[in-house]
mmCIF file of N, CA and C in Angstrom:
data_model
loop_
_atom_site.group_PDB
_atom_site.id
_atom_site.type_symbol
_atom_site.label_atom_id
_atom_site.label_comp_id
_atom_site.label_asym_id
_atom_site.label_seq_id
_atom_site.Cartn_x
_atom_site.Cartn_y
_atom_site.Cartn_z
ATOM 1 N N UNK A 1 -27.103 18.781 -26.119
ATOM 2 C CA UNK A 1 -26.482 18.117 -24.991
ATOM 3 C C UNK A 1 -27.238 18.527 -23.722
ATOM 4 N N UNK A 2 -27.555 17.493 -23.348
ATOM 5 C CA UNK A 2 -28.564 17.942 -21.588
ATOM 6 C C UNK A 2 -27.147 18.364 -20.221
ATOM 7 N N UNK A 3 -28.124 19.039 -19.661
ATOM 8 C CA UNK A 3 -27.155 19.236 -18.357
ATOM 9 C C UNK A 3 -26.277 18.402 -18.001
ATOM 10 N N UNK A 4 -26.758 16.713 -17.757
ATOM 11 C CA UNK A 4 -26.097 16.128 -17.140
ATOM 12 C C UNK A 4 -25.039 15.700 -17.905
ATOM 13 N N UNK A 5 -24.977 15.257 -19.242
ATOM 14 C CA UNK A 5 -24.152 14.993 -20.130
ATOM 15 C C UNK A 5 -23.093 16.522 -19.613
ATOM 16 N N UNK A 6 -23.279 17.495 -19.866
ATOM 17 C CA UNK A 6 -22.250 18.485 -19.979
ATOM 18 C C UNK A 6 -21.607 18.382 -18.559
ATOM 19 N N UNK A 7 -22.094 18.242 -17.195
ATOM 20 C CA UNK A 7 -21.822 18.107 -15.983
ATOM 21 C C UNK A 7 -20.535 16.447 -16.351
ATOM 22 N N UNK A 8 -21.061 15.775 -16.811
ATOM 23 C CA UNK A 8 -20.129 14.363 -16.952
ATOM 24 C C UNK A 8 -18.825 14.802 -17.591
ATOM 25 N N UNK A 9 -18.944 15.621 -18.922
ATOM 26 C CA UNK A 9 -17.456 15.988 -19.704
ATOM 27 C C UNK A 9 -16.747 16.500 -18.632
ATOM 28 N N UNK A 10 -17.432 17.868 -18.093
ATOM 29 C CA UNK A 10 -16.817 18.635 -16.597
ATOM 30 C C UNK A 10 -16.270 18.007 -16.114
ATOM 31 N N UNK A 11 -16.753 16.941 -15.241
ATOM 32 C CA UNK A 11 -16.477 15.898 -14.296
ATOM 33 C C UNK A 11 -14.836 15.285 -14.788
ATOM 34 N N UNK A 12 -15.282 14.773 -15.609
ATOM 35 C CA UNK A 12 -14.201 14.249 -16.695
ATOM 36 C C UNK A 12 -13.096 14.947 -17.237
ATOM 37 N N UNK A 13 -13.044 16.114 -17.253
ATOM 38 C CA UNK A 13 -12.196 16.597 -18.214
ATOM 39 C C UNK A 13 -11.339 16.597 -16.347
ATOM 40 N N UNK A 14 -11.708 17.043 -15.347
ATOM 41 C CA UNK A 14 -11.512 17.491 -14.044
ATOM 42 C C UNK A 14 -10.448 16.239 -13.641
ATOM 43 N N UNK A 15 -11.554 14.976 -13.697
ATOM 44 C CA UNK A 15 -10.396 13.851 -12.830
ATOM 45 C C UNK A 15 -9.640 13.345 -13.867
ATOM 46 N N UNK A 16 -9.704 13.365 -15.262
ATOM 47 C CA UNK A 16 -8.706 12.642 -15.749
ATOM 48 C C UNK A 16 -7.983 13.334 -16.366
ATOM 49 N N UNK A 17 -7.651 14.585 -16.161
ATOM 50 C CA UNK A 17 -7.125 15.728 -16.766
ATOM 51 C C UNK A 17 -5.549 15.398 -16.545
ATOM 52 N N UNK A 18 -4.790 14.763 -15.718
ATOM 53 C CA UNK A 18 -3.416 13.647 -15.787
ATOM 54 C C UNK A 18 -3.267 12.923 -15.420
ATOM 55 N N UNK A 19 -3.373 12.737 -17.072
ATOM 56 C CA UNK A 19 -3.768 11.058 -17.064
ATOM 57 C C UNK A 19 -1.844 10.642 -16.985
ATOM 58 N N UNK A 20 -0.934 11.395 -17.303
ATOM 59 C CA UNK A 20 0.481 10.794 -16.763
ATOM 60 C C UNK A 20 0.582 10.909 -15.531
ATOM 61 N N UNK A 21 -0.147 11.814 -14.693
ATOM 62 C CA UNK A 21 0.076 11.950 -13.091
ATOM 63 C C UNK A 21 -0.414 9.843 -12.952
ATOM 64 N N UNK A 22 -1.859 10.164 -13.346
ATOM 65 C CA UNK A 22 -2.456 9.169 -12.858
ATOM 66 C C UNK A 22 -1.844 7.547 -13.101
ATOM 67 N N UNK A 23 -0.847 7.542 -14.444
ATOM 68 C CA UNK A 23 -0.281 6.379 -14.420
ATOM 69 C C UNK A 23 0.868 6.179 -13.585
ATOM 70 N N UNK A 24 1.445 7.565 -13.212
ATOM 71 C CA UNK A 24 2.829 7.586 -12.521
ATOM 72 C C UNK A 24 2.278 6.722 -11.071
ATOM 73 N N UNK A 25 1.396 6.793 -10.238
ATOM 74 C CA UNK A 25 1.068 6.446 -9.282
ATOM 75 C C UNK A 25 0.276 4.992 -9.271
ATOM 76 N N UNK A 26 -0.046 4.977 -10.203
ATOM 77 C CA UNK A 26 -0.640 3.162 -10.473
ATOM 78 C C UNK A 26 0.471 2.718 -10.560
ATOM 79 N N UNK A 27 1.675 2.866 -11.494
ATOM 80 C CA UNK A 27 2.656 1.974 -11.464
ATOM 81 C C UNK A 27 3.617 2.336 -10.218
ATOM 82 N N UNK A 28 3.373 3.331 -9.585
ATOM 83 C CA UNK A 28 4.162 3.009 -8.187
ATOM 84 C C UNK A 28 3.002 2.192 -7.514
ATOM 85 N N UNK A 29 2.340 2.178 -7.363
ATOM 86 C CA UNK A 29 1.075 1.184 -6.044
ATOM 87 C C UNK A 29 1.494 -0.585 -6.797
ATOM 88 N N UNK A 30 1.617 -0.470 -7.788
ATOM 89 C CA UNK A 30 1.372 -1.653 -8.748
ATOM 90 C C UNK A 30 2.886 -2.226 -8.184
ATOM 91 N N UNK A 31 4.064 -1.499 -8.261
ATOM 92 C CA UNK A 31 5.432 -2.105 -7.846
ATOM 93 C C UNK A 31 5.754 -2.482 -6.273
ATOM 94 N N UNK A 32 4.653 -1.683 -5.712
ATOM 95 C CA UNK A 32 5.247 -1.587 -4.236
ATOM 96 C C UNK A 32 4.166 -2.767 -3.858
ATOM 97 N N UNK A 33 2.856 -3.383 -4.601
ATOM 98 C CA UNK A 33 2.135 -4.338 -4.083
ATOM 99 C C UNK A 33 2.956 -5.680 -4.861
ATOM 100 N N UNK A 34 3.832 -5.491 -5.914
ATOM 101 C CA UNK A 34 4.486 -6.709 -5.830
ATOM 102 C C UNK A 34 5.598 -6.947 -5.281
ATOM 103 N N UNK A 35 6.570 -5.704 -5.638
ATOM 104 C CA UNK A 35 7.373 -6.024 -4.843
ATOM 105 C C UNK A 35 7.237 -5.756 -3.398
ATOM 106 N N UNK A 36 6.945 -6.111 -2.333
ATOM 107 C CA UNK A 36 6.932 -5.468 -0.723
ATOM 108 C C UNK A 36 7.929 -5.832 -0.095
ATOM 109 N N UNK A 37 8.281 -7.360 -0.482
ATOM 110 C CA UNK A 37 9.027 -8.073 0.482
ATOM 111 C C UNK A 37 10.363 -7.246 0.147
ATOM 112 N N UNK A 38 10.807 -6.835 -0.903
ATOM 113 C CA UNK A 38 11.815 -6.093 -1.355
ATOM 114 C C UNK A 38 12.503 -4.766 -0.393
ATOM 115 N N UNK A 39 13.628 -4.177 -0.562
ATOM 116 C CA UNK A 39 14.230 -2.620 -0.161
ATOM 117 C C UNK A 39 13.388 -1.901 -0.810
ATOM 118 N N UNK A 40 12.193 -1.559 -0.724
ATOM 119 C CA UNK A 40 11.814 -0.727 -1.762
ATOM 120 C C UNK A 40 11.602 0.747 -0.778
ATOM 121 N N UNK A 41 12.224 1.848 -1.215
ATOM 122 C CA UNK A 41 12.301 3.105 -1.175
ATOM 123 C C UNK A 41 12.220 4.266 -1.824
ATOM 124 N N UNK A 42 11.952 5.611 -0.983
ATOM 125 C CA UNK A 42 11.288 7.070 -2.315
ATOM 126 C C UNK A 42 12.273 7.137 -3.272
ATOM 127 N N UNK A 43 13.895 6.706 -3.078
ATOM 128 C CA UNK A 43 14.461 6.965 -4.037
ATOM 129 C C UNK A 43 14.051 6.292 -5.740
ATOM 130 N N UNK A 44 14.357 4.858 -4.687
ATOM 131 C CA UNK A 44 14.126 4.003 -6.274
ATOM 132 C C UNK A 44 12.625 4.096 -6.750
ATOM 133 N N UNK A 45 11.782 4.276 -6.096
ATOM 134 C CA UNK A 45 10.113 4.805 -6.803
ATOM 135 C C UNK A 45 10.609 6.150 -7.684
ATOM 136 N N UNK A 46 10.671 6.981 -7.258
ATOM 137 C CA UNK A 46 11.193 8.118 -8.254
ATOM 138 C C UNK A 46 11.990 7.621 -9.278
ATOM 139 N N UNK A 47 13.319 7.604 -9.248
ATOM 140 C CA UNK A 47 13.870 6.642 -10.471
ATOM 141 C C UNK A 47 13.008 6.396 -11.352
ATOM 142 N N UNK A 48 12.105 5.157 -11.078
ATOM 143 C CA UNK A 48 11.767 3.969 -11.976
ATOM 144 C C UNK A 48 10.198 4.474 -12.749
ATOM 145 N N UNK A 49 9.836 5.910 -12.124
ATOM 146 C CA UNK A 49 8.938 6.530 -12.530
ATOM 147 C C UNK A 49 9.229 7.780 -13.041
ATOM 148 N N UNK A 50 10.678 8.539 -13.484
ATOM 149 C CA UNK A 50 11.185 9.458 -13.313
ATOM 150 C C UNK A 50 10.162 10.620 -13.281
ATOM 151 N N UNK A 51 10.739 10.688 -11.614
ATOM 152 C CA UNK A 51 9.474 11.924 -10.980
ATOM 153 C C UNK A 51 10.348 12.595 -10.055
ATOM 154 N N UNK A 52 10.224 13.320 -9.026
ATOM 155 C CA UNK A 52 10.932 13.687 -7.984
ATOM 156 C C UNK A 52 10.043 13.051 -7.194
ATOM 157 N N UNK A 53 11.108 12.997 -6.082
ATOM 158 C CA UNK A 53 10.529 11.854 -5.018
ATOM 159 C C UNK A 53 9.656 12.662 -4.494
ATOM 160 N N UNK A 54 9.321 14.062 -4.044
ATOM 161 C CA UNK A 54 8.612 15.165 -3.404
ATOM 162 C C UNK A 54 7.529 14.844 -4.365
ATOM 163 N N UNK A 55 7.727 14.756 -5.489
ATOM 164 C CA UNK A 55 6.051 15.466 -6.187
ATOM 165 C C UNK A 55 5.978 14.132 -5.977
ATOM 166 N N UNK A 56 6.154 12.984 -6.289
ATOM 167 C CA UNK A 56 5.566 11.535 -6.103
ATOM 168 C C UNK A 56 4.702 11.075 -5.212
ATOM 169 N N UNK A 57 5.554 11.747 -3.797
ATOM 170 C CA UNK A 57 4.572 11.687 -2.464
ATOM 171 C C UNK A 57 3.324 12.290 -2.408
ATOM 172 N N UNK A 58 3.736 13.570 -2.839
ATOM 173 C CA UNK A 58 2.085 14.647 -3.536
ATOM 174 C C UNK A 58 0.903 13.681 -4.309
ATOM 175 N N UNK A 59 1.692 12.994 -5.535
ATOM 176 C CA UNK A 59 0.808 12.735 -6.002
ATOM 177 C C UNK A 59 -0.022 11.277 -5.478
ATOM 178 N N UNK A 60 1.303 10.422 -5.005
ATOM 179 C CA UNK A 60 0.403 9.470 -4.102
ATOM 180 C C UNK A 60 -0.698 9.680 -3.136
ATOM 181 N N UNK A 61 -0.466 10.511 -2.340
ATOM 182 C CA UNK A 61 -1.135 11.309 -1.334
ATOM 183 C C UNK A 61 -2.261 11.365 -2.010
ATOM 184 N N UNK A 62 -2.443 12.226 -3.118
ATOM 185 C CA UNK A 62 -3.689 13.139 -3.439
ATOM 186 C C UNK A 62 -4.375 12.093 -4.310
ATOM 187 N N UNK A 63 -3.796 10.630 -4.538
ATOM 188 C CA UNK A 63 -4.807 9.737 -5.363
ATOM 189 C C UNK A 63 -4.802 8.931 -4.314
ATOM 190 N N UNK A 64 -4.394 8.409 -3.214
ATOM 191 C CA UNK A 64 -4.424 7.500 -2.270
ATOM 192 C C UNK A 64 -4.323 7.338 -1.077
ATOM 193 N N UNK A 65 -4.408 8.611 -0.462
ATOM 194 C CA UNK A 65 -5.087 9.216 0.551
ATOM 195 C C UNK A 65 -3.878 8.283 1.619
ATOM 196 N N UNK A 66 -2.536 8.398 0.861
ATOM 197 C CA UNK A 66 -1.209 7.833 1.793
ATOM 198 C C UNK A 66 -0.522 7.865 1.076
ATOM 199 N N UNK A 67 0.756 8.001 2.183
ATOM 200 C CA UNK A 67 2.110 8.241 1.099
ATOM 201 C C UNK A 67 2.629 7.135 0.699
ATOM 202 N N UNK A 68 3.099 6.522 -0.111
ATOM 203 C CA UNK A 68 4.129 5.369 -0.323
ATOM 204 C C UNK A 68 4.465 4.468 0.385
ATOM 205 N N UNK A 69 5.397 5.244 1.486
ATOM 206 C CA UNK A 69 5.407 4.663 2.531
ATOM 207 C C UNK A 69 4.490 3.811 3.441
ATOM 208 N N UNK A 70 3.601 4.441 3.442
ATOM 209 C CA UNK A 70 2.495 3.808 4.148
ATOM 210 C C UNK A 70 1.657 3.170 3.494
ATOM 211 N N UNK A 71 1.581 3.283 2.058
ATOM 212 C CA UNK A 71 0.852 1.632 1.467
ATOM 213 C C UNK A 71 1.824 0.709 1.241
ATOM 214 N N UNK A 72 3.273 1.209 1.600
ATOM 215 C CA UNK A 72 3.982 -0.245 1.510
ATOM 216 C C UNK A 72 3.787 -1.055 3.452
ATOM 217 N N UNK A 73 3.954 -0.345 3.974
ATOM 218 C CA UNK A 73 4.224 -0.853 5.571
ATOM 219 C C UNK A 73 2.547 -1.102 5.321
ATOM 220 N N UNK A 74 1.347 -0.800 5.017
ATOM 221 C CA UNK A 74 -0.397 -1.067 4.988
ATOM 222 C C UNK A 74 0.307 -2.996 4.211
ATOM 223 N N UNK A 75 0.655 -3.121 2.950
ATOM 224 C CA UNK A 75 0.406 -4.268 1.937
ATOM 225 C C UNK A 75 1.272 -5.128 3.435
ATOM 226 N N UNK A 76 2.370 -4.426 3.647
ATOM 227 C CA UNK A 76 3.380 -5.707 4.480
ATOM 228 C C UNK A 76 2.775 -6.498 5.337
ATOM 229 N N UNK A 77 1.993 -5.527 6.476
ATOM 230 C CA UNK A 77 0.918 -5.769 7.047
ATOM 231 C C UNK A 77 0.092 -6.764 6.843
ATOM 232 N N UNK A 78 -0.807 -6.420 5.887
ATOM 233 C CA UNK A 78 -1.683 -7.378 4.978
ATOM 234 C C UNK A 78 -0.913 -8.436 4.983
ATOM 235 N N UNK A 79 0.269 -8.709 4.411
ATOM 236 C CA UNK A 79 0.478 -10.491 3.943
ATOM 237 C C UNK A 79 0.734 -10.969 5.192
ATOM 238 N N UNK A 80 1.703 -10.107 5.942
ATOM 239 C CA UNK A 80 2.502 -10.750 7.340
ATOM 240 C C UNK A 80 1.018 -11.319 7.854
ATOM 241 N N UNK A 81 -0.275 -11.181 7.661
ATOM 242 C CA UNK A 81 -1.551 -11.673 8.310
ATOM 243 C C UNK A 81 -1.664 -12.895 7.979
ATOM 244 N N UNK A 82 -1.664 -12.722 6.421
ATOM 245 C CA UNK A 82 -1.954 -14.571 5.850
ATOM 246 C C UNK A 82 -0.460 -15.166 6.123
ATOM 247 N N UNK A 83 0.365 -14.808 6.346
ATOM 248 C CA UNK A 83 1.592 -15.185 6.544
ATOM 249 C C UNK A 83 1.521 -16.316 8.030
ATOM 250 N N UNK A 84 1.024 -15.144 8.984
ATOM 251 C CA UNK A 84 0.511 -15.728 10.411
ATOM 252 C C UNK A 84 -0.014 -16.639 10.369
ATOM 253 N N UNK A 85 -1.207 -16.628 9.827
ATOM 254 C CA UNK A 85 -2.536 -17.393 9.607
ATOM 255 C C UNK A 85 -2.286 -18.896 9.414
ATOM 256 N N UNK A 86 -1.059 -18.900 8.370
ATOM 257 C CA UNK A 86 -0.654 -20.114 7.691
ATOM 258 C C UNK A 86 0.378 -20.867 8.670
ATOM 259 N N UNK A 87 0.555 -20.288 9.427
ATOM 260 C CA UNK A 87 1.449 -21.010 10.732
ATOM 261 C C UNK A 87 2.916 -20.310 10.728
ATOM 262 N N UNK A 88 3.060 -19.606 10.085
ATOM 263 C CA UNK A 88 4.833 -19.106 9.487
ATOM 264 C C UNK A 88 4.884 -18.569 11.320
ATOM 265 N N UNK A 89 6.419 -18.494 11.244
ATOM 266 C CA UNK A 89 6.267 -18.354 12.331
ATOM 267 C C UNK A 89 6.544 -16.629 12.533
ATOM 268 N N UNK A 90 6.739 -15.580 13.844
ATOM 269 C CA UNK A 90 6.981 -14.571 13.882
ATOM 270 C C UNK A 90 7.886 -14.146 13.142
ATOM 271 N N UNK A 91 8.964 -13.963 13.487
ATOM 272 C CA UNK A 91 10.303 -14.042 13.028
ATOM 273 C C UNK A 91 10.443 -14.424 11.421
ATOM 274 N N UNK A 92 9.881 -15.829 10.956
ATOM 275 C CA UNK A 92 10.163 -15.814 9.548
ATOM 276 C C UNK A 92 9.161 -14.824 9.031
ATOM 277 N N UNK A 93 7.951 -14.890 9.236
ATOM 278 C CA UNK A 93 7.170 -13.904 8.373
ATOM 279 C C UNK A 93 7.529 -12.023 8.727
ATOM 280 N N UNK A 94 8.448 -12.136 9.673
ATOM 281 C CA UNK A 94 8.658 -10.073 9.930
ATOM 282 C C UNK A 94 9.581 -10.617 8.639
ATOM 283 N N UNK A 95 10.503 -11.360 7.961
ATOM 284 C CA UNK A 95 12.007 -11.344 7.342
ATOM 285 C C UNK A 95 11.467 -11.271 5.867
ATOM 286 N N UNK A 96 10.264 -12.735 5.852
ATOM 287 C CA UNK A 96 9.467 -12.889 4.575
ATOM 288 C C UNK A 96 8.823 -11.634 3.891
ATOM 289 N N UNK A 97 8.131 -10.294 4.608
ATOM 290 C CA UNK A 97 7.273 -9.265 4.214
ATOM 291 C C UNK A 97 8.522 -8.213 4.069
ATOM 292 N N UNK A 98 9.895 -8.443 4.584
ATOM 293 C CA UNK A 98 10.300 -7.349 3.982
ATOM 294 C C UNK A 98 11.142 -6.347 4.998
ATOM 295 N N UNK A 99 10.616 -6.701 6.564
ATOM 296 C CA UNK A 99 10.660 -5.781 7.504
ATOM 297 C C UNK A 99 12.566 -6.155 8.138
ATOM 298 N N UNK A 100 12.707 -5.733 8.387
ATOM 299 C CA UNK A 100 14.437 -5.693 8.679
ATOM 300 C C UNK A 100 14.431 -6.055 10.124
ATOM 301 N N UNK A 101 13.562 -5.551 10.953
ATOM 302 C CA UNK A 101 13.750 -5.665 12.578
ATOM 303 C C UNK A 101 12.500 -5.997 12.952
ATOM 304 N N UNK A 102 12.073 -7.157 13.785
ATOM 305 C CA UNK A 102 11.213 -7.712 14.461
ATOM 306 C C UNK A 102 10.717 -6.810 15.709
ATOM 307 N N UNK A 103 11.907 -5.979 15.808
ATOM 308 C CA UNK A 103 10.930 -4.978 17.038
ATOM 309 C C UNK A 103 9.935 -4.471 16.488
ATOM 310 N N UNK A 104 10.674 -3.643 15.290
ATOM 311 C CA UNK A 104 9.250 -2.638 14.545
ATOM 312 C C UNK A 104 8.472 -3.294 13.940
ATOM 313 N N UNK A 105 8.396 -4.470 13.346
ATOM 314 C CA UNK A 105 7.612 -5.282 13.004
ATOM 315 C C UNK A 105 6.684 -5.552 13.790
ATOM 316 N N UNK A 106 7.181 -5.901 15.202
ATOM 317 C CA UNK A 106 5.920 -6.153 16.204
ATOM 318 C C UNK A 106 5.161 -5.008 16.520
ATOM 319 N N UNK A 107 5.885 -3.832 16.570
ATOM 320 C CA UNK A 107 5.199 -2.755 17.472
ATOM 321 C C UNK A 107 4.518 -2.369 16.121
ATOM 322 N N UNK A 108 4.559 -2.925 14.878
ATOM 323 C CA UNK A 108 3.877 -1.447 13.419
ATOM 324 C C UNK A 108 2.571 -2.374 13.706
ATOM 325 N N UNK A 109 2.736 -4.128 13.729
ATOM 326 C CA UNK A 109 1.889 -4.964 13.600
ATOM 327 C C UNK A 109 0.604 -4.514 14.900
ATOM 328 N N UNK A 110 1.063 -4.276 15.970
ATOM 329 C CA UNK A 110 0.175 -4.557 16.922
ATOM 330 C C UNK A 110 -0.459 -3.052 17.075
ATOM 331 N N UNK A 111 0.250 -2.040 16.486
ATOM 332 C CA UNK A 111 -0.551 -0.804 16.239
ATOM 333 C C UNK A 111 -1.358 -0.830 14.760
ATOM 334 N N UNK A 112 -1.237 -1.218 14.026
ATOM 335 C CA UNK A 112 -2.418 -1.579 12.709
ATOM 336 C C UNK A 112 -3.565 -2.482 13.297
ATOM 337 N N UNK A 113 -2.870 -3.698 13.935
ATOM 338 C CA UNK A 113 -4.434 -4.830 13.651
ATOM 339 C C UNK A 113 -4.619 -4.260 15.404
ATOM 340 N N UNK A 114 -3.534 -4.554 16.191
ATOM 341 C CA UNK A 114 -4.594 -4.179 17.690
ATOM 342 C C UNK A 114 -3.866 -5.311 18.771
ATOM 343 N N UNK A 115 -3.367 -6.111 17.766
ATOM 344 C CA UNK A 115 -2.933 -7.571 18.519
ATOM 345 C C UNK A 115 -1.320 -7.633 18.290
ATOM 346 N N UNK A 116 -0.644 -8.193 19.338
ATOM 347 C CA UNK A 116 0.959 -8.804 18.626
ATOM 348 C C UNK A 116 1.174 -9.865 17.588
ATOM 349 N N UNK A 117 2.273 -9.690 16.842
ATOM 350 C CA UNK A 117 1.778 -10.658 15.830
ATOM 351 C C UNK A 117 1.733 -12.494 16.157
ATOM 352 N N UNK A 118 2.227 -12.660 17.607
ATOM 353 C CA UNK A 118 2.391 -13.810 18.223
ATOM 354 C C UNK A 118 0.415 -14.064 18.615
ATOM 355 N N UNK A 119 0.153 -13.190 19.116
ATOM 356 C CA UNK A 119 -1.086 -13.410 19.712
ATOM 357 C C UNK A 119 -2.248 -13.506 18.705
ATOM 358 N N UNK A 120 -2.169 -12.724 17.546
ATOM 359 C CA UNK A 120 -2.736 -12.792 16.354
ATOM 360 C C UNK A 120 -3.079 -14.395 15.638
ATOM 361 N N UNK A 121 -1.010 -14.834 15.496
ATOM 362 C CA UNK A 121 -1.004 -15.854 14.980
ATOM 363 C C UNK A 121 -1.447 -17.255 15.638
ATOM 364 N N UNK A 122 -1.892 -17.262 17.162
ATOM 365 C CA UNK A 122 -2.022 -17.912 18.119
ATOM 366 C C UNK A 122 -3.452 -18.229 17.391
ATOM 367 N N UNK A 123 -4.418 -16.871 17.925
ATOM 368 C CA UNK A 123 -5.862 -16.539 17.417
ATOM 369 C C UNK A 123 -5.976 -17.547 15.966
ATOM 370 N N UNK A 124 -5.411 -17.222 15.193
ATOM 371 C CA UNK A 124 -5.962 -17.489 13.740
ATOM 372 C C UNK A 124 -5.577 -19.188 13.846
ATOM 373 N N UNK A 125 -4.678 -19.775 14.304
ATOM 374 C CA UNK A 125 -4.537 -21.040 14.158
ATOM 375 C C UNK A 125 -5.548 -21.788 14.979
ATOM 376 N N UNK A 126 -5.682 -21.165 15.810
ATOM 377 C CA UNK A 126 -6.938 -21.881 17.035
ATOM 378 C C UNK A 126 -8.237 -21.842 15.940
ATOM 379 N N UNK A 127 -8.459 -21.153 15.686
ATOM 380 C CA UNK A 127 -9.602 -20.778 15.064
ATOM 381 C C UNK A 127 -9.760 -21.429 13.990
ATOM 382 N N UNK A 128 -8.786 -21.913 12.763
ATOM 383 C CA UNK A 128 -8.652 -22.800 11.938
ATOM 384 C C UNK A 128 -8.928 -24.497 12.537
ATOM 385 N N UNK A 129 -7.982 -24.986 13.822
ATOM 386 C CA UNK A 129 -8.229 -25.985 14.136
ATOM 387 C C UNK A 129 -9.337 -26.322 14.140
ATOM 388 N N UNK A 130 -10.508 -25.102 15.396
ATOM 389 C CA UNK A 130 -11.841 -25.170 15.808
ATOM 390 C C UNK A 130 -12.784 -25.408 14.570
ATOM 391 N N UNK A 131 -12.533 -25.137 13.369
ATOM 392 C CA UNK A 131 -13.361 -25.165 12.363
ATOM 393 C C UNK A 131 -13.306 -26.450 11.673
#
């Protein structure tokens, strides 16, 4: 066996060494990117992965460089964009992604992309017409 081969098992034995850690957290990323629009919270992720909600966050964290939380409010984000894009209006698309209050909706929106989601959705329709 050459160096590098033995360096690869290393490698290997290292990152896939839990491999149940590693599914516990695909199927939370996997539920929270379908379901978004949903209540989805640390409780019911724990539940439906039976984990503790503490080590869950750990382990999200340490494979996805964010907690739960924040790849669900990151995906909401994401659609509420094509949501915009497509003409939906403010208001239906904060209700459509999931978000409960249009304040925080505006203020999470315009601290992620930079823009309000009115001014965003303004942008992207102009820009569709122009084309």
């Amino acid at each position: 066996m050459t160096y590098y081969e033995k360096e690869l098992h290393r490698i290997r034995a290292i990152v896939y060494a839990n491999e149940a850690q590693i599914n516990t957290v695909i199927g939370v990323r996997n539920y929270i990117a379908t379901n978004y629009e949903l209540d989805v919270n640390l409780d019911m992720l724990s539940h439906i992965q039976f984990v503790s909600k503490f080590h869950l966050i750990r382990l999200f964290k340490k494979y996805y460089g964010l907690t739960p939380r924040q790849y669900l409010i990151d995906k909401r984000i994401e659609r509420s964009k094509a949501h915009l894009a497509a003409g939906m209006t403010v208001t239906g698309t904060c209700f459509a992604v999931g978000f409960e209050s249009l304040g925080s909706f505006s203020s999470l929106f315009k601290r992620k992309t930079g823009l309000s989601p009115a001014k965003y959705r303004k942008e992207q329709l102009s820009r569709s017409k122009s084309e």
